[in-house]
Coordinates of C-alpha atoms in Angstrom, one line a residue:
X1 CA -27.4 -38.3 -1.4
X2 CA -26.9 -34.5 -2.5
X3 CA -29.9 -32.4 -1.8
X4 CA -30.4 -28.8 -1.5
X5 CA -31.6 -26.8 1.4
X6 CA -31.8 -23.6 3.6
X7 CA -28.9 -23.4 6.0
X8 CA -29.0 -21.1 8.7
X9 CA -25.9 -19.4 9.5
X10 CA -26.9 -17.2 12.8
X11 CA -29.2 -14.7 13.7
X12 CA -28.3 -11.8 11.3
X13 CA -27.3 -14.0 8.4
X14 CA -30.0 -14.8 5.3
X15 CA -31.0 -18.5 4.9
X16 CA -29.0 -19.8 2.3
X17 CA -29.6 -22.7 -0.2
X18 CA -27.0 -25.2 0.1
X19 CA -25.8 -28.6 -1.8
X20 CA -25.7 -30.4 1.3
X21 CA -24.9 -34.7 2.0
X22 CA -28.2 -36.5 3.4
X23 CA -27.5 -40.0 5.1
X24 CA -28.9 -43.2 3.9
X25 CA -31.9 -44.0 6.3
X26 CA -30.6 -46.3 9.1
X27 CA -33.2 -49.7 10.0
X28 CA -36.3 -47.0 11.3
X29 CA -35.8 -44.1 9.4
X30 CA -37.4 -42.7 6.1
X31 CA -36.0 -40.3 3.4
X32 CA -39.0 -38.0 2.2
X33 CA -38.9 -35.9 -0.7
X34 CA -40.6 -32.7 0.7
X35 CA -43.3 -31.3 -1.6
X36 CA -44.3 -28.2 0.7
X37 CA -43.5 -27.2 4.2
X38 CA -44.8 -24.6 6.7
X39 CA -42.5 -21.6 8.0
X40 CA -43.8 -21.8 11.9
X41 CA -42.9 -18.9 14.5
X42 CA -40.3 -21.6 16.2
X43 CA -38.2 -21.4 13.5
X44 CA -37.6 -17.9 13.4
X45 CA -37.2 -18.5 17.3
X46 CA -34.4 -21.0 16.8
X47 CA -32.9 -19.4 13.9
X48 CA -31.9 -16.4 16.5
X49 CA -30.1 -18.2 18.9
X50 CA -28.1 -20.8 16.9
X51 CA -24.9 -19.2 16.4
X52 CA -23.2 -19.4 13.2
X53 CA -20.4 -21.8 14.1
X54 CA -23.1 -24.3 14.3
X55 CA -25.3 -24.2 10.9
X56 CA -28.5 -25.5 11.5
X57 CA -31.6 -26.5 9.0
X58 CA -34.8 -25.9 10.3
X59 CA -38.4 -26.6 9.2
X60 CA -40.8 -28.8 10.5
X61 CA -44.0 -28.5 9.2
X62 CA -42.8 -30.5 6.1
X63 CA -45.2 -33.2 3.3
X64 CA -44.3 -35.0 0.8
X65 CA -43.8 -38.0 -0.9
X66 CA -41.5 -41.0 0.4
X67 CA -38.7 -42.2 -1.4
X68 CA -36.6 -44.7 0.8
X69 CA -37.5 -46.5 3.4
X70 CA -35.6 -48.6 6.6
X71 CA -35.1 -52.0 6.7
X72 CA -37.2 -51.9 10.4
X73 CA -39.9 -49.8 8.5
X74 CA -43.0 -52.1 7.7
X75 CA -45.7 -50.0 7.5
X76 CA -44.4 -47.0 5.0
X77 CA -44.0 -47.8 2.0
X78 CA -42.2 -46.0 -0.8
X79 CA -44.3 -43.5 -3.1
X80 CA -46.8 -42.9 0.1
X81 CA -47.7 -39.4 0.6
X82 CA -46.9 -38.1 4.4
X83 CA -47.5 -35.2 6.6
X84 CA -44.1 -35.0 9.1
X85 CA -44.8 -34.2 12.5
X86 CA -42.7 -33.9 15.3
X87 CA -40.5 -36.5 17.4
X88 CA -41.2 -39.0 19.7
X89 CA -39.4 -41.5 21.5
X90 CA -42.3 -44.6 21.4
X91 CA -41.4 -46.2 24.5
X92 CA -41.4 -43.6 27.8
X93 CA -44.4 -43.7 29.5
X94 CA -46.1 -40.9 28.1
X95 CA -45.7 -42.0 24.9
X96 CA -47.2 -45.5 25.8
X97 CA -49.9 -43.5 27.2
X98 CA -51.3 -42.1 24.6
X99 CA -49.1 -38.7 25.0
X100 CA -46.3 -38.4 22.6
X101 CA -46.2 -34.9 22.7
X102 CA -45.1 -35.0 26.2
X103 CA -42.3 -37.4 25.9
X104 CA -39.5 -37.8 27.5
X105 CA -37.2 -37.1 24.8
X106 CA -38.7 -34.1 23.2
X107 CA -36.3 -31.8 23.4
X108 CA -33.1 -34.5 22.4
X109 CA -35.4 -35.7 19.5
X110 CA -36.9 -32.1 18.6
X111 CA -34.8 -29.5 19.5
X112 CA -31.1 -30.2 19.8
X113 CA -29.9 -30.5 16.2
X114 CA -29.2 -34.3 16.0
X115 CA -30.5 -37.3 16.7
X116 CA -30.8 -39.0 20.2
X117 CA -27.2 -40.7 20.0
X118 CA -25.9 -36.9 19.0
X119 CA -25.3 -37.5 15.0
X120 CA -27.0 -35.5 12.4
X121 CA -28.3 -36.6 9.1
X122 CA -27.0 -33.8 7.5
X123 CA -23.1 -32.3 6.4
X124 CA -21.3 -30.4 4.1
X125 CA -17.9 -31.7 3.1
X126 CA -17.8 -34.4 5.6
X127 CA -18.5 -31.3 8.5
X128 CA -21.6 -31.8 10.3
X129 CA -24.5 -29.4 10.2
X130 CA -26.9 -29.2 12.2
X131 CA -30.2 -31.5 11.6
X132 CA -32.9 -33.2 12.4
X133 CA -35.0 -30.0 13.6
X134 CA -38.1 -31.7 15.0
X135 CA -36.9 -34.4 13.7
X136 CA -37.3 -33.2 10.3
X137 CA -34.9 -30.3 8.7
X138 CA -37.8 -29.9 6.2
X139 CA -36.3 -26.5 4.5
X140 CA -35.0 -29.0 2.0
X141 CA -35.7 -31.0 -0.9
X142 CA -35.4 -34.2 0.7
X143 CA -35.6 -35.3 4.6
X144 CA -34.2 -38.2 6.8
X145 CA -37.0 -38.6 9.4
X146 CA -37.7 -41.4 12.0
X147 CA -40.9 -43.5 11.1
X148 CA -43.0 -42.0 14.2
X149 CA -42.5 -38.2 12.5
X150 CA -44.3 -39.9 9.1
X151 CA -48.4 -39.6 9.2
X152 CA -49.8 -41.6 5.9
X153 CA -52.0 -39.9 4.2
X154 CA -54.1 -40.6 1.1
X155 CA -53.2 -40.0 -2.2
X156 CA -55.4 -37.1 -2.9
X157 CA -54.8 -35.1 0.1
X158 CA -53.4 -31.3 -0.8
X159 CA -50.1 -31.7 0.3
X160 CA -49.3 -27.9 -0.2
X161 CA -52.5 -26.6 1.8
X162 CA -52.1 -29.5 4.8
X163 CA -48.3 -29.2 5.2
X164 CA -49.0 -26.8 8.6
X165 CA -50.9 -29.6 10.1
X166 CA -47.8 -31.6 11.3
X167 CA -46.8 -28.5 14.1
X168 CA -48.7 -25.2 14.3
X169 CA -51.8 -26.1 13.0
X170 CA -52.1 -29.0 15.7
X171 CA -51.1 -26.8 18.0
X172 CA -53.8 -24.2 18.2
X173 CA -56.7 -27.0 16.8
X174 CA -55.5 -29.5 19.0
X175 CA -55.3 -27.4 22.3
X176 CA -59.0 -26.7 21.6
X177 CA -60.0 -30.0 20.5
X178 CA -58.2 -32.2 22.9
X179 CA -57.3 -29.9 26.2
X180 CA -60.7 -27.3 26.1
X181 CA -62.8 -29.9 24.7
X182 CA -65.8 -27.2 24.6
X183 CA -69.4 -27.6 24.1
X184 CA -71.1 -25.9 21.4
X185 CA -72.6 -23.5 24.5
X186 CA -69.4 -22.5 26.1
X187 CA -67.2 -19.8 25.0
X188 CA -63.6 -19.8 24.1
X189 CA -61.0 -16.0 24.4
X190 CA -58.2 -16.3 21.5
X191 CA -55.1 -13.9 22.3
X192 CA -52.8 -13.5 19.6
X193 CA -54.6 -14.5 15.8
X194 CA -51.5 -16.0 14.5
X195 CA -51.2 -18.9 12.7
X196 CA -51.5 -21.4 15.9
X197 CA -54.6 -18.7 17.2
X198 CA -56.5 -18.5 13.9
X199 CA -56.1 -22.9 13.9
X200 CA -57.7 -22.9 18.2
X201 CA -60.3 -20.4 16.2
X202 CA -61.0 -23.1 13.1
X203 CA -61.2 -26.0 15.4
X204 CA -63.7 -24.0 18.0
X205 CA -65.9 -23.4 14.7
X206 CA -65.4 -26.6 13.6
X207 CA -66.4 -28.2 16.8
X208 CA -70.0 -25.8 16.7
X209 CA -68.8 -23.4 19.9
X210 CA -70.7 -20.1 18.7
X211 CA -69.2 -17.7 20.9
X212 CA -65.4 -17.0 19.9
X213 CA -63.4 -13.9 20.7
X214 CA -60.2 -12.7 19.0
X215 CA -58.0 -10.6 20.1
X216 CA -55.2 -9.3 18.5
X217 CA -52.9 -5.9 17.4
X218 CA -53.4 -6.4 13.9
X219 CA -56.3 -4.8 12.4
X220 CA -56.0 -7.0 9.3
X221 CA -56.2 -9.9 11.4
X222 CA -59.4 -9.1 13.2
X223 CA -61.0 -9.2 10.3
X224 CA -59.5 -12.5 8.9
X225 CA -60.7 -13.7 12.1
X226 CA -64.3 -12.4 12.0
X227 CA -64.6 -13.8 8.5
X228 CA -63.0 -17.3 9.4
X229 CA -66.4 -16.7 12.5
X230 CA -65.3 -15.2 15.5
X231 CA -68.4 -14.0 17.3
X232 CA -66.1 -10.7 18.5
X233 CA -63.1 -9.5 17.8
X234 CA -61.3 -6.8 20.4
X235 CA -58.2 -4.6 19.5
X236 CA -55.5 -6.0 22.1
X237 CA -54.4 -2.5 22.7
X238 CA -57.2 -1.3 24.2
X239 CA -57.3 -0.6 27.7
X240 CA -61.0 -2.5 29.1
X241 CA -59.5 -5.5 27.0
X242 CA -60.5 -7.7 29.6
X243 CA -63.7 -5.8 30.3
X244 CA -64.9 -6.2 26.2
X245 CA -64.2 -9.5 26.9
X246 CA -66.2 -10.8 29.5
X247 CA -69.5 -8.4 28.0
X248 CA -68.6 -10.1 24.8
X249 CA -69.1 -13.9 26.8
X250 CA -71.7 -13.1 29.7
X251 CA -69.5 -12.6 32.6
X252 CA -65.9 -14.1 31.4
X253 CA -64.8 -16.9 29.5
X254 CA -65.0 -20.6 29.6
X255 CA -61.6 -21.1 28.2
X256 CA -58.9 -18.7 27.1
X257 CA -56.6 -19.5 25.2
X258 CA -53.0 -17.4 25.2
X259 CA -50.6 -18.2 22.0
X260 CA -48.1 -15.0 22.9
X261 CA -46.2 -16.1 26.0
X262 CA -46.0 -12.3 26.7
X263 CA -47.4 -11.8 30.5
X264 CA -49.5 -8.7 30.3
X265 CA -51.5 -10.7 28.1
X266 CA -51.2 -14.3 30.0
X267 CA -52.6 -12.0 32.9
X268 CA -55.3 -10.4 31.2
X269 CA -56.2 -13.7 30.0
X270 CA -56.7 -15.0 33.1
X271 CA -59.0 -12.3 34.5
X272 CA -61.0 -12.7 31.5
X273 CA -62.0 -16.2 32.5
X274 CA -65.4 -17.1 34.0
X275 CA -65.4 -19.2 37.5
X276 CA -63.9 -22.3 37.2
X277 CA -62.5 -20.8 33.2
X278 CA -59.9 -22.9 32.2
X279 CA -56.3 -20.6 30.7
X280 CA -54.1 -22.8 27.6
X281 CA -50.7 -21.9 27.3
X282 CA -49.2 -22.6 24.8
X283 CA -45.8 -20.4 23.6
X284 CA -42.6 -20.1 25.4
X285 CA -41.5 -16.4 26.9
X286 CA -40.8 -15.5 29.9
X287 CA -39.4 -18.1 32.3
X288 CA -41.8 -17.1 35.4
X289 CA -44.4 -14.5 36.1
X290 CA -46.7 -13.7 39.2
X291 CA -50.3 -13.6 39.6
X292 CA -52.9 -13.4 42.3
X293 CA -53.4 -17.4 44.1
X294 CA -57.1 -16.2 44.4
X295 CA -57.8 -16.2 40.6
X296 CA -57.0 -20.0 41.0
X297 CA -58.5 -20.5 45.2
X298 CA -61.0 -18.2 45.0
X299 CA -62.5 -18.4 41.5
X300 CA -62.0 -22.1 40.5
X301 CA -59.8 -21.3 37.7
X302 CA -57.0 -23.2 36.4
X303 CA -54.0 -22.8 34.0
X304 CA -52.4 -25.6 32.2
X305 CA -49.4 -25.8 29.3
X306 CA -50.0 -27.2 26.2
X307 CA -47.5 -28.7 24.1
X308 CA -48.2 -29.7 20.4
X309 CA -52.1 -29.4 20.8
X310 CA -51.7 -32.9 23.4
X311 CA -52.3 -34.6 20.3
X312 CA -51.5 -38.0 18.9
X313 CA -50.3 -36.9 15.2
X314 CA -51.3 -40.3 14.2
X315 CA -55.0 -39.5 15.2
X316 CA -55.4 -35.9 15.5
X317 CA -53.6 -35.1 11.9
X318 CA -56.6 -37.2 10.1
X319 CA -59.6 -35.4 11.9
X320 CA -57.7 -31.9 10.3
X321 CA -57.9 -33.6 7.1
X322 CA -61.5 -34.9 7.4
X323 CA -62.4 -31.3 8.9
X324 CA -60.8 -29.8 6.0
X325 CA -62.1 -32.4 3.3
X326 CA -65.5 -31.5 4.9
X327 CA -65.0 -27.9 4.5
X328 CA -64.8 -26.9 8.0
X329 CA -61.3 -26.3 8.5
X330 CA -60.1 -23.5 5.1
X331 CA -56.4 -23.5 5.6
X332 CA -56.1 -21.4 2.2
X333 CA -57.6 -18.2 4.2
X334 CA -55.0 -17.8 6.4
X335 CA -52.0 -19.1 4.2
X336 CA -49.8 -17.7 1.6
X337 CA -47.7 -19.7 -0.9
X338 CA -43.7 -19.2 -1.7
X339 CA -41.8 -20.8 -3.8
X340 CA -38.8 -22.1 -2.1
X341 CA -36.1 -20.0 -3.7
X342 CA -38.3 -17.4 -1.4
X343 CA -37.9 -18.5 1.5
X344 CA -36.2 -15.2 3.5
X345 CA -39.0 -13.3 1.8
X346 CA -41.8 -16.2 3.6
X347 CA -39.6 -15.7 6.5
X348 CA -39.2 -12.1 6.8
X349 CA -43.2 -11.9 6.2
X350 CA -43.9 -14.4 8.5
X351 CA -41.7 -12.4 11.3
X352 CA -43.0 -8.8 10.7
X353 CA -46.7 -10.7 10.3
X354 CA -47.5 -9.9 6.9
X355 CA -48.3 -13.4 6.3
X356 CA -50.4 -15.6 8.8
X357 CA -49.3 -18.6 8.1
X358 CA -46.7 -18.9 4.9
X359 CA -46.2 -22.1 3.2
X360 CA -42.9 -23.1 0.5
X361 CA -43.4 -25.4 -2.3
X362 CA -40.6 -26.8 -3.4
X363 CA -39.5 -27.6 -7.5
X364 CA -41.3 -30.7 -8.7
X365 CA -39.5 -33.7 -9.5
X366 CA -37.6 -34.2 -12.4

């Protein structure tokens, strides 16, 4: 089928909107018409190092409504309403574990631009474009996704506001909720209030932790974070950062959380920790960085990656919805709608951070 979307044509070259060939969906795949998706920092990421003799379509914080199903696919039907989440293989062991974000074939079934036996959904004029970004492509009007990216969601769910859930938003909520796992009485240090920051900062409130710091260059967002309930907020260019911090939670930190892979900050994050503190990671920057052993030996703390919040989509997406539902988790204060004919403009605010977390909406249905 002919659909349109957002091709990426290298680093320097505006998104543009394409007629561009879909497959039919093979025995376990779906075909979603998107109704919304999420511009996440990863895409402005990837979008700078594809070159243009490879045209890619990104996206992956895609919802919508299902179309076509697989002949394998039993428990989608067509006309259900999804949130699309990232890849996973089904059958490695960390997936049979109860870990899909740490599969074994993330980065073939999330990252590569195809699927796992190299082919991508997508073309133009029989010449292959890159696809299945996160196993999604989702700057489109329509999607060819594997039944493991597809989360059912009721009918009633905002498909619009809850389209970030499937990547970013899972991300930050998810490496509080499901790595930190804090009591109301412990403190949690946010560095960077981004989109995947200002979601760790929903969760912790969500979850009744009292004390949360944010720390951040943007004056702007300080005070988005303060009004979503941070407990302190601390200009990140300051020079007794680390010093505000650990006044701010009684000595230092429980858990710190670091969403800008940059490693000034990864190390100020860790001397900001308490004994025993645990330090998230959770961006990609710099391949290595050093640090005193003692932090670790001497103080009890520890540092552990995060990837995709550690999250089951299947579970974890529907406890955002039911925090959301119940109030607890307002996506609309730190999101900003475009339609998708706007999408450099979501893009471009998304980069210079003019918009926390930006979201397209795509035409309606004929």
């Amino acid at each position: 089928m002919d659909i349109t979307a957002a091709v990426a044509r290298g680093a320097q070259v505006p998104l543009a909107l394409e007629t561009i060939t879909l497959e039919e969906p093979r025995a376990d795949e779906v075909v979603v018409r998107i109704v919304a998706t999420g511009v996440c920092h990863t895409d402005l990421v990837t979008k700078s190092v594809f070159p243009p003799e490879l045209p890619i379509v990104l996206g992956h914080e895609g919802s919508g409504i299902v179309e076509q199903i697989g002949s394998a696919v039993t428990d989608v039907k067509v006309g259900d309403h999804v949130l699309l989440t990232y890849g996973s293989c089904g059958t490695c062991t960390q997936c049979t574990t109860g870990a899909p974000s740490y599969c074994e074939q993330f980065v073939m079934l999330n990252t590569s631009g195809g699927r796992t036996d190299f082919t991508s959904p997508l073309s133009i004029g029989g010449e292959r474009v890159m696809g299945a970004f996160f196993g999604q492509s989702s700057f489109a009007t329509h999607v060819l996704v594997g039944r493991r990216n597809v989360v059912v969601v009721d009918d009633d769910v905002d498909l619009v506001a809850c389209a970030p859930f499937g990547c970013g938003v899972q991300t930050g909520a998810g490496a509080v909720a499901n790595v930190m796992r804090p009591a109301p009485h412990e403190s949690i240090v946010i560095f960077g209030a981004g989109g995947v920051g200002m979601s760790a900062l929903l969760a912790a409130r969500a979850l009744g932790v009292e004390n949360v710091v944010a720390v951040d260059l943007s004056a702007e967002r300080l005070a988005v974070a303060k009004e979503l309930g941070a407990s302190t907020v601390i200009d990140g260019a300051a020079e007794d950062v680390v010093a505000q911090v650990q006044a701010a939670t009684g000595g230092g930190a429980t858990f710190a959380l670091d969403t800008t892979a940059a490693n000034p900050v990864i190390a100020n994050a860790l001397l900001a920790l308490a004994p025993r503190g645990t330090l998230v990671l959770v961006g990609l920057g710099e391949a290595a960085m050093e640090f005193e052993i003692g932090h670790l030996t001497g103080n009890g703390k520890a540092v552990r990656g995060c990837i995709e919040g550690s999250c089951d989509p299947q579970e974890f997406i529907p406890q955002l919805i039911a925090w959301h539902r119940a109030g607890k988790f307002p996506i609309e204060k730190i999101s900003r709608q475009y339609p998708f004919s706007e999408i450099n403009t979501a893009m471009h605010d998304a980069e210079i951070g003019a918009t926390i977390k930006p979201i397209l909406v795509l035409p309606t249905a004929d």
